[in-house]
JSON list of C-alpha atoms in Angstrom, two decimals:
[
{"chain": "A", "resi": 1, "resn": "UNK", "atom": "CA", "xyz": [98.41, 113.96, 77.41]},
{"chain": "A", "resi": 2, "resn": "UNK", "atom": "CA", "xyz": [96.97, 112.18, 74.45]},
{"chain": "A", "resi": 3, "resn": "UNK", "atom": "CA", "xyz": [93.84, 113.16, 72.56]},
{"chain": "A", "resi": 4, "resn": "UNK", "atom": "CA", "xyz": [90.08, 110.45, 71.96]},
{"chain": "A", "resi": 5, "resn": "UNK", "atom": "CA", "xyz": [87.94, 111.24, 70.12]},
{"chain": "A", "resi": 6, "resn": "UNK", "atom": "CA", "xyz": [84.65, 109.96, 71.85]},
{"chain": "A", "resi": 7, "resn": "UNK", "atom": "CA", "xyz": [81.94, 108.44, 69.80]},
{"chain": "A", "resi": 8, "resn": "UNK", "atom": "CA", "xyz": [79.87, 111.41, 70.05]},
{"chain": "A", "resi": 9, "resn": "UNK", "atom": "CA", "xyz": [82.56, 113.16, 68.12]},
{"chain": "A", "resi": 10, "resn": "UNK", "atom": "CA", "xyz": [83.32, 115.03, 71.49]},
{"chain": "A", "resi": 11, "resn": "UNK", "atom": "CA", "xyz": [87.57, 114.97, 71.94]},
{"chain": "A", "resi": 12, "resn": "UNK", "atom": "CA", "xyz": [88.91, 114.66, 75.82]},
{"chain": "A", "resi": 13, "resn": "UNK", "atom": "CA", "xyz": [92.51, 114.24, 76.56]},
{"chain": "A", "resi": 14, "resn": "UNK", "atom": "CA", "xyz": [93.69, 111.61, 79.18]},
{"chain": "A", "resi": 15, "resn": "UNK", "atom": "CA", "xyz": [97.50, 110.42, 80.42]},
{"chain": "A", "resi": 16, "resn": "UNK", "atom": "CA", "xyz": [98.38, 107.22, 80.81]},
{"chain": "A", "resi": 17, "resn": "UNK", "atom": "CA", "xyz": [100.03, 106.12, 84.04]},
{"chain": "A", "resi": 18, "resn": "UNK", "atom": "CA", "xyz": [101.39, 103.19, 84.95]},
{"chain": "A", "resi": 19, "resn": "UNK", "atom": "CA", "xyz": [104.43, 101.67, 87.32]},
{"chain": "A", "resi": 20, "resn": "UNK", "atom": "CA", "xyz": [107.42, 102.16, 86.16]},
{"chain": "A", "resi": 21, "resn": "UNK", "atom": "CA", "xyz": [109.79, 98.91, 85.65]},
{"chain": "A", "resi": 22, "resn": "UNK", "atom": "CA", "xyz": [110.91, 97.21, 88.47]},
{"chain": "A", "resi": 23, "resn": "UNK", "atom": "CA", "xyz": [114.48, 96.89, 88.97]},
{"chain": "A", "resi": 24, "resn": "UNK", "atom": "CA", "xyz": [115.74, 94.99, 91.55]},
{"chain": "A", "resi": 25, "resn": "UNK", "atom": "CA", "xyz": [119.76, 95.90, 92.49]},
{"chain": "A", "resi": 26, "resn": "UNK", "atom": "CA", "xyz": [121.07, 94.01, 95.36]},
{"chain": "A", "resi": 27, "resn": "UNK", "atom": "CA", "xyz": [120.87, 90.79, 97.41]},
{"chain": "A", "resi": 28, "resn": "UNK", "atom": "CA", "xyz": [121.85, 90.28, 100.69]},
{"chain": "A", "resi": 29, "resn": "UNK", "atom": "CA", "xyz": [123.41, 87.74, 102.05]},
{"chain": "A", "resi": 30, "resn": "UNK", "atom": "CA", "xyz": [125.01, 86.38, 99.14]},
{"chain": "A", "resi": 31, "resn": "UNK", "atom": "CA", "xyz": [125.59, 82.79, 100.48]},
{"chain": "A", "resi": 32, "resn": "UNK", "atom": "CA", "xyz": [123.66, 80.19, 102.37]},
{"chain": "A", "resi": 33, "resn": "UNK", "atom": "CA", "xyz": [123.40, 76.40, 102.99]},
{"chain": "A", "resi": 34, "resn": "UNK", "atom": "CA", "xyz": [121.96, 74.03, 100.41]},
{"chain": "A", "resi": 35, "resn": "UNK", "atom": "CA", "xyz": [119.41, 73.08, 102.90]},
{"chain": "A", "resi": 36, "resn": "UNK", "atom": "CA", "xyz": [117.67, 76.20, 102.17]},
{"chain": "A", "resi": 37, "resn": "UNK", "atom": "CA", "xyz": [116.43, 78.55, 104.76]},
{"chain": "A", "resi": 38, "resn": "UNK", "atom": "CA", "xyz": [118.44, 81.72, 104.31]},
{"chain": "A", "resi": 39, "resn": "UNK", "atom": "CA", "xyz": [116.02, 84.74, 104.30]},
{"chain": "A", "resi": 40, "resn": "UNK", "atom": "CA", "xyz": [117.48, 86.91, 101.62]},
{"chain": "A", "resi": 41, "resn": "UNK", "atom": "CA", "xyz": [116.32, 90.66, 101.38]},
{"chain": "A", "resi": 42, "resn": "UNK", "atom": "CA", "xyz": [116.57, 91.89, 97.28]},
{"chain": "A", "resi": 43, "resn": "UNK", "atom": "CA", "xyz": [116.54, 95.92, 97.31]},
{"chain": "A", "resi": 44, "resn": "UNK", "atom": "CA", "xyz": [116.38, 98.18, 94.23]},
{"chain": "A", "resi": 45, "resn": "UNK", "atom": "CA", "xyz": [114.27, 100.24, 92.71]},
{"chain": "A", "resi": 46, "resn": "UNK", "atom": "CA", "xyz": [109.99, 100.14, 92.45]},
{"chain": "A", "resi": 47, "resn": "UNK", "atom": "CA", "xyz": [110.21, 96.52, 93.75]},
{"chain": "A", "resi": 48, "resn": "UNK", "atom": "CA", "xyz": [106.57, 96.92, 94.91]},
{"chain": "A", "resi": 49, "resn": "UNK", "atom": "CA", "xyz": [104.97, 97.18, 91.05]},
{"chain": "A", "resi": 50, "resn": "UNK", "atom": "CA", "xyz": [102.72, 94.10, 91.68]},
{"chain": "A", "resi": 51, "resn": "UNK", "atom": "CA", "xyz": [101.23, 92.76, 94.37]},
{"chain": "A", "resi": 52, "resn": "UNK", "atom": "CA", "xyz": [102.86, 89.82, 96.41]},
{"chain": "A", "resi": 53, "resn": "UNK", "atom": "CA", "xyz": [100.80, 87.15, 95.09]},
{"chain": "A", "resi": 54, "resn": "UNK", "atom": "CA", "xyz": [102.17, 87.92, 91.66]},
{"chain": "A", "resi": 55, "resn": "UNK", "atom": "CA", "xyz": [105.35, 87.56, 92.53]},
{"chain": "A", "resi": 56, "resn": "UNK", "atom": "CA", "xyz": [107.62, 85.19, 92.30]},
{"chain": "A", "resi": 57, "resn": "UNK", "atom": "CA", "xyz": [111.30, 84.81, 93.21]},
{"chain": "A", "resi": 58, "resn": "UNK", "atom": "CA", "xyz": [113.88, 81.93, 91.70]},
{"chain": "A", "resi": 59, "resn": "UNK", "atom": "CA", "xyz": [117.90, 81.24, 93.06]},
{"chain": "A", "resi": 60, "resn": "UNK", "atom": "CA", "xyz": [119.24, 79.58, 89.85]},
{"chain": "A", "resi": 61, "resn": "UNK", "atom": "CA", "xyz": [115.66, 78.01, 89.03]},
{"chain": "A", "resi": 62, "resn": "UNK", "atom": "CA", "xyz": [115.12, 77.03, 92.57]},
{"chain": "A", "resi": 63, "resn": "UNK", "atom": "CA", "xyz": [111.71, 78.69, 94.16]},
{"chain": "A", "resi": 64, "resn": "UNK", "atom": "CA", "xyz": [112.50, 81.60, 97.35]},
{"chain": "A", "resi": 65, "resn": "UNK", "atom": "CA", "xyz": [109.34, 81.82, 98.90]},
{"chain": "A", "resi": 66, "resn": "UNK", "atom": "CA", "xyz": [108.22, 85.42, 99.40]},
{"chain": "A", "resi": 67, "resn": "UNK", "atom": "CA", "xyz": [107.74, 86.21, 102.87]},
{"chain": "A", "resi": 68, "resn": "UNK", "atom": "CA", "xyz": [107.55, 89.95, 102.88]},
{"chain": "A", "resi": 69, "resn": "UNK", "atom": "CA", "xyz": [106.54, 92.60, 99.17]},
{"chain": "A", "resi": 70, "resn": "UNK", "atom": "CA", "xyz": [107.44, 96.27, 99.37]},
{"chain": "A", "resi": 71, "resn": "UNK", "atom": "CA", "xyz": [109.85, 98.29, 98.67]},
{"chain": "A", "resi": 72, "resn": "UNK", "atom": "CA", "xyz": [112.10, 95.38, 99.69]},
{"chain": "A", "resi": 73, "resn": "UNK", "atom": "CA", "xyz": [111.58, 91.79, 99.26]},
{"chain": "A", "resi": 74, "resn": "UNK", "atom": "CA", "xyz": [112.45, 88.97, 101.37]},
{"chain": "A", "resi": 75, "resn": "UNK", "atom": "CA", "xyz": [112.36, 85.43, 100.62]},
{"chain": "A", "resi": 76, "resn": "UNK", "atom": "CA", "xyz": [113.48, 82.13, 101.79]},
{"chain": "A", "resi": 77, "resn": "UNK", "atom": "CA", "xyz": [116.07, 79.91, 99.72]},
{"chain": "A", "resi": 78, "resn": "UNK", "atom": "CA", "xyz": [114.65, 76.66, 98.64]},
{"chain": "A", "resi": 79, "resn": "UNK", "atom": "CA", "xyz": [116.65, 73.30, 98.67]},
{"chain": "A", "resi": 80, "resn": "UNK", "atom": "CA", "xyz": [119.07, 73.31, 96.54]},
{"chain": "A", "resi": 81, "resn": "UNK", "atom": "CA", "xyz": [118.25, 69.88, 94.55]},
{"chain": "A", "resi": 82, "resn": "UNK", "atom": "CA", "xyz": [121.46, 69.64, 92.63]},
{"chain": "A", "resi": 83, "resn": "UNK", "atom": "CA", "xyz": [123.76, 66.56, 92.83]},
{"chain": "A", "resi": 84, "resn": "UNK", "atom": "CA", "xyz": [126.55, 68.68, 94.08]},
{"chain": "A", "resi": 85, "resn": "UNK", "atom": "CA", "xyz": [127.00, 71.79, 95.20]},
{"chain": "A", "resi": 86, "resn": "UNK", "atom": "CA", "xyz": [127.43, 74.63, 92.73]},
{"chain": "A", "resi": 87, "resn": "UNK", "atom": "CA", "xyz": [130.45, 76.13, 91.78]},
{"chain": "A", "resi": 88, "resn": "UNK", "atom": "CA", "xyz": [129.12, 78.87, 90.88]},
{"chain": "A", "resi": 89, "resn": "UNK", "atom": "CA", "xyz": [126.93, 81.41, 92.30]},
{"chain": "A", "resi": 90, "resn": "UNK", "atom": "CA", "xyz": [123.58, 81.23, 91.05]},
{"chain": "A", "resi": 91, "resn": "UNK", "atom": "CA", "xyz": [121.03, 84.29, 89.16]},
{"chain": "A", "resi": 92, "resn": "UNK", "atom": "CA", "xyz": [117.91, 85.71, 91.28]},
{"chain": "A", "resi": 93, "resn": "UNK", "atom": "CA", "xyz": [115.30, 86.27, 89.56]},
{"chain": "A", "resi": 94, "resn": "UNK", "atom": "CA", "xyz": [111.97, 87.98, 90.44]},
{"chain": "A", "resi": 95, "resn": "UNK", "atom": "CA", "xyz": [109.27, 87.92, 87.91]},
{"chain": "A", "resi": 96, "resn": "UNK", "atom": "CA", "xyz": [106.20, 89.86, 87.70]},
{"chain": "A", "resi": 97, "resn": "UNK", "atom": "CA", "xyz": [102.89, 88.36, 86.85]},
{"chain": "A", "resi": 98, "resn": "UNK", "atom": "CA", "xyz": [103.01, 85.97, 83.35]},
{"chain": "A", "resi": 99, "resn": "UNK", "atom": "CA", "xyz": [105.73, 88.52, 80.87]},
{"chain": "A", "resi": 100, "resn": "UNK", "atom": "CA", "xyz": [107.98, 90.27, 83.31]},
{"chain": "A", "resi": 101, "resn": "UNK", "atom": "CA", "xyz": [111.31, 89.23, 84.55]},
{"chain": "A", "resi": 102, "resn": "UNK", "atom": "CA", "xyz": [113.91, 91.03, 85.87]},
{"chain": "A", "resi": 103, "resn": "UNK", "atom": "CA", "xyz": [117.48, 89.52, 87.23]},
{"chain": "A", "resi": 104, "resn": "UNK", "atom": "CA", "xyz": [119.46, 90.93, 90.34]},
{"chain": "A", "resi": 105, "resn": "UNK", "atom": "CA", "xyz": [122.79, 91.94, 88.84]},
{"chain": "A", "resi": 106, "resn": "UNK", "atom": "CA", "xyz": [125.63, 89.20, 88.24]},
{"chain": "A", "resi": 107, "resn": "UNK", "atom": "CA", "xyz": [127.76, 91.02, 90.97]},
{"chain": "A", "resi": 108, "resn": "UNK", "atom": "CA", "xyz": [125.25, 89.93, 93.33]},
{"chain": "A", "resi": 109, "resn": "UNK", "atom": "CA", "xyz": [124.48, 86.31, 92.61]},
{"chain": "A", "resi": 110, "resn": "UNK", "atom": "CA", "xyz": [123.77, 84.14, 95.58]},
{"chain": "A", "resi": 111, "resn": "UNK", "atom": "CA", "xyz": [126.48, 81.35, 96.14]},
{"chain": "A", "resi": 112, "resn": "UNK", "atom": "CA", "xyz": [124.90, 77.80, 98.05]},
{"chain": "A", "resi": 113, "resn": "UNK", "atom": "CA", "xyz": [127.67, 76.31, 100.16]},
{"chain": "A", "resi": 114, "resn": "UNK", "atom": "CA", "xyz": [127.89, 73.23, 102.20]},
{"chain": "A", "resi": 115, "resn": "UNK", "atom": "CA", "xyz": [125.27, 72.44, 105.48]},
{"chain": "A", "resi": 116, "resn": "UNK", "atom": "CA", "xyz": [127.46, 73.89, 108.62]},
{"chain": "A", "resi": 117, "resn": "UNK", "atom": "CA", "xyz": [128.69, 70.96, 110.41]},
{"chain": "A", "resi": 118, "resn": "UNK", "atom": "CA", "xyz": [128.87, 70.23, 113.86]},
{"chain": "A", "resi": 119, "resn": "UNK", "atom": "CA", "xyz": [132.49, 68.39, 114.89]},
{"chain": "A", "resi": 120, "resn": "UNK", "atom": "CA", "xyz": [131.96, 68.77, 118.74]},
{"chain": "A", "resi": 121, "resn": "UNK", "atom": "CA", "xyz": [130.50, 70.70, 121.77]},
{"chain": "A", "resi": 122, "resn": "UNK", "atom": "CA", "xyz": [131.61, 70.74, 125.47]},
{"chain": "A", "resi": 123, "resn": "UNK", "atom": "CA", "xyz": [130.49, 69.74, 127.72]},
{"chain": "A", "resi": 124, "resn": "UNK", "atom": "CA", "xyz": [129.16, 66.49, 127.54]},
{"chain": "A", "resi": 125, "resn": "UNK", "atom": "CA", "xyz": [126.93, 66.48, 130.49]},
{"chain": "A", "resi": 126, "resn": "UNK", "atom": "CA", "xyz": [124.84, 68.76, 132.59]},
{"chain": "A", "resi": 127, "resn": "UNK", "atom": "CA", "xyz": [122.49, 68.83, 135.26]},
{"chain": "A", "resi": 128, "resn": "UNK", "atom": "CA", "xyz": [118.69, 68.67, 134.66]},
{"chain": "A", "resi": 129, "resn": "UNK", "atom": "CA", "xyz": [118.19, 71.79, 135.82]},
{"chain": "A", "resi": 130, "resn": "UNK", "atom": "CA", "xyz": [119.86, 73.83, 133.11]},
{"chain": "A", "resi": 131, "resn": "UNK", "atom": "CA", "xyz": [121.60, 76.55, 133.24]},
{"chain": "A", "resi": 132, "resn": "UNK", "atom": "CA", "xyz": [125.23, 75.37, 131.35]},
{"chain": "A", "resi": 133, "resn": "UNK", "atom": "CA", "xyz": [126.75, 77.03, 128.55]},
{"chain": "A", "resi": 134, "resn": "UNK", "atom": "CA", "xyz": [127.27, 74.39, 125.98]},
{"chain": "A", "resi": 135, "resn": "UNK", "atom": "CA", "xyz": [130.22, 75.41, 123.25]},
{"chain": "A", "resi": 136, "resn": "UNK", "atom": "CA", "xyz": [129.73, 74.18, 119.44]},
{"chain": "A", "resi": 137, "resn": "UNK", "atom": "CA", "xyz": [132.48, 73.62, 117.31]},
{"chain": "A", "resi": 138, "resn": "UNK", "atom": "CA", "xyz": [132.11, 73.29, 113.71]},
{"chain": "A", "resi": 139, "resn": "UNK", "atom": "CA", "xyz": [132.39, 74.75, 110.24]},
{"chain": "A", "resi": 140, "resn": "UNK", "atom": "CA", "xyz": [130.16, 76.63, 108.13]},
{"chain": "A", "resi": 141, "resn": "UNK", "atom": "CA", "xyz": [128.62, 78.29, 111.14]},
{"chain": "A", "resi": 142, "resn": "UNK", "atom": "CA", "xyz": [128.51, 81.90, 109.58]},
{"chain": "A", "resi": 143, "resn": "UNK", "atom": "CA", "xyz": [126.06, 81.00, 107.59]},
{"chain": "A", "resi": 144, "resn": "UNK", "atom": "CA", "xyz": [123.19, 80.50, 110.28]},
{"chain": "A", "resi": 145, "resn": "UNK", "atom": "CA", "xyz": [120.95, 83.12, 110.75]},
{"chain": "A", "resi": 146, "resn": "UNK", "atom": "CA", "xyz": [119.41, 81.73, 113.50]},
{"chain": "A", "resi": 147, "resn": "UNK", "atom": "CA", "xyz": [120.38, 78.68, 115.65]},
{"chain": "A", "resi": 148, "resn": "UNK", "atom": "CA", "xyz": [118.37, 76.60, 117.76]},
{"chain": "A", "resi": 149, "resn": "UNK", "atom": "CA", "xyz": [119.55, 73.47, 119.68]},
{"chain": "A", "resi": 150, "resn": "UNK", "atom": "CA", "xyz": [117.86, 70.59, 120.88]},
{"chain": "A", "resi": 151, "resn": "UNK", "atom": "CA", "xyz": [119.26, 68.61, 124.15]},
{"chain": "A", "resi": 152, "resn": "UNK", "atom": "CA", "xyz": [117.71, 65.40, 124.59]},
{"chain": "A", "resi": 153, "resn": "UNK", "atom": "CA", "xyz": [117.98, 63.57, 127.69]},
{"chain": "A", "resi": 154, "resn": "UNK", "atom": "CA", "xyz": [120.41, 60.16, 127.35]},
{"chain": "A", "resi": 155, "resn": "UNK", "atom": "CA", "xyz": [119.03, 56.89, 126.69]},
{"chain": "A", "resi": 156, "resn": "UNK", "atom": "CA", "xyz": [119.64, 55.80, 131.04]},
{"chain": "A", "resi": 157, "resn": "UNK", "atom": "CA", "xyz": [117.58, 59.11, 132.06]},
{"chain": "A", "resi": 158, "resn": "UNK", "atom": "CA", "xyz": [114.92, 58.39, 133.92]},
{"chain": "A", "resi": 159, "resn": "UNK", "atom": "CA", "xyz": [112.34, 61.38, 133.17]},
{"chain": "A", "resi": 160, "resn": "UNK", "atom": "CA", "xyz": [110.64, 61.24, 130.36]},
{"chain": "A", "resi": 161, "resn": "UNK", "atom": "CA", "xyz": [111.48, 64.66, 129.25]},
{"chain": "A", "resi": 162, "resn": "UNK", "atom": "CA", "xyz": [110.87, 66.37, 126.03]},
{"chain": "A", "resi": 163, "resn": "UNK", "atom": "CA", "xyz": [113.44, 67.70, 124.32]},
{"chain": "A", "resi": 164, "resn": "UNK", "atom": "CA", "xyz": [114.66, 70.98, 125.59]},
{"chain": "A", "resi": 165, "resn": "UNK", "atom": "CA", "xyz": [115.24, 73.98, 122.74]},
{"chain": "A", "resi": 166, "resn": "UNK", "atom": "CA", "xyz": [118.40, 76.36, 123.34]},
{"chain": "A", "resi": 167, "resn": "UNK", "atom": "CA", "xyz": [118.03, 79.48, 121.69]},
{"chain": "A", "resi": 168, "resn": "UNK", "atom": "CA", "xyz": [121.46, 81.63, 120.78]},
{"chain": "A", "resi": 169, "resn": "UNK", "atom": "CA", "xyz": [119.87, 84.29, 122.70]},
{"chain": "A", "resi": 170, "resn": "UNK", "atom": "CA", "xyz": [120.75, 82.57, 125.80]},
{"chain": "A", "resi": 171, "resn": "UNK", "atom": "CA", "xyz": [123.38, 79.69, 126.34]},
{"chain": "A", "resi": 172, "resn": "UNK", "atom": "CA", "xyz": [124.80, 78.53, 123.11]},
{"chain": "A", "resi": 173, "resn": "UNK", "atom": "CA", "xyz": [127.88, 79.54, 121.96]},
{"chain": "A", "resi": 174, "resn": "UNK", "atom": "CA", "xyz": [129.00, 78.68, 117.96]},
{"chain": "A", "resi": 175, "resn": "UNK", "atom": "CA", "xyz": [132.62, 78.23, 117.09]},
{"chain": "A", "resi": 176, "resn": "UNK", "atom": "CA", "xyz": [133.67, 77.76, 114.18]},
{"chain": "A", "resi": 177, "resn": "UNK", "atom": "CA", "xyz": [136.82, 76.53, 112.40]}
]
């Protein structure tokens, strides 16, 4: 406790309290596409000082939009704007209000790769319906987090259909090489 003496000469002891530092530990995943889009989760230690509006999260200067403040935080990976991509895996950084920033430890640095590619899927057709199991084959796949699929009718369908989405939950099945 510290001691004030009040104007009136009167002395009254207060504490001070505050938050204690921040210190963010881990990020997980470590790697996603240079598209952007990854929802990374940075864990540690009094994470919640602030309030999520004061918050702000970078991947090697590139802004992770905070989607969730606590005693986690997740964010979503910009586009990476670089010519190429990195080499190198890249700082995250969350800083607090206008003064504080505090980095994620080198050993977890977030690495951008290359978009996953598709090279093929089978089969080529289907009935309009639904119902078929449609196989993708590409690279880079394990870095989705979620995949959708659109099918769009062919150019000599007659039905003007919209474009149907295919969840993972249900009929498509990623291969990668």
């Amino acid at each position: 406790a510290r001691h004030c003496r009040m104007l009136e000469g009167q002395e009254r002891s207060f504490s001070l309290s505050g938050h204690a530092d921040p210190i963010p530990e881990k990020v997980s995943p470590l790697k996603g596409p240079v598209a952007g889009g990854t929802v990374i989760t940075i864990s540690g230690k009094h994470l919640d000082t602030a309030n999520k509006n004061d918050v702000i999260v970078t991947v090697g200067g590139t802004p992770c939009e905070v989607l969730s403040f606590g005693s986690e935080i997740t964010c979503e990976t910009g586009v990476y704007k670089g010519q190429k991509v990195p080499l190198e895996s890249l700082r995250v950084s969350v800083k607090y209000g206008k003064s504080t920033t505090k980095d994620v430890p080198v050993t977890f640095n977030f690495q951008y790769s290359e978009n996953p590619k598709l090279t093929d899927y089978s089969p080529k057709t289907s009935f309009v319906c639904g119902g078929r199991r449609i196989v993708c084959v590409g690279s880079g796949f394990d870095l989705i987090q979620r995949a959708t699929m659109k099918v769009l009718p062919s150019a000599d369908d007659f039905s003007q259909s919209p474009p149907v989405e295919v969840s993972t939950h249900y009929s498509l099945l990623l291969q990668y090489t």
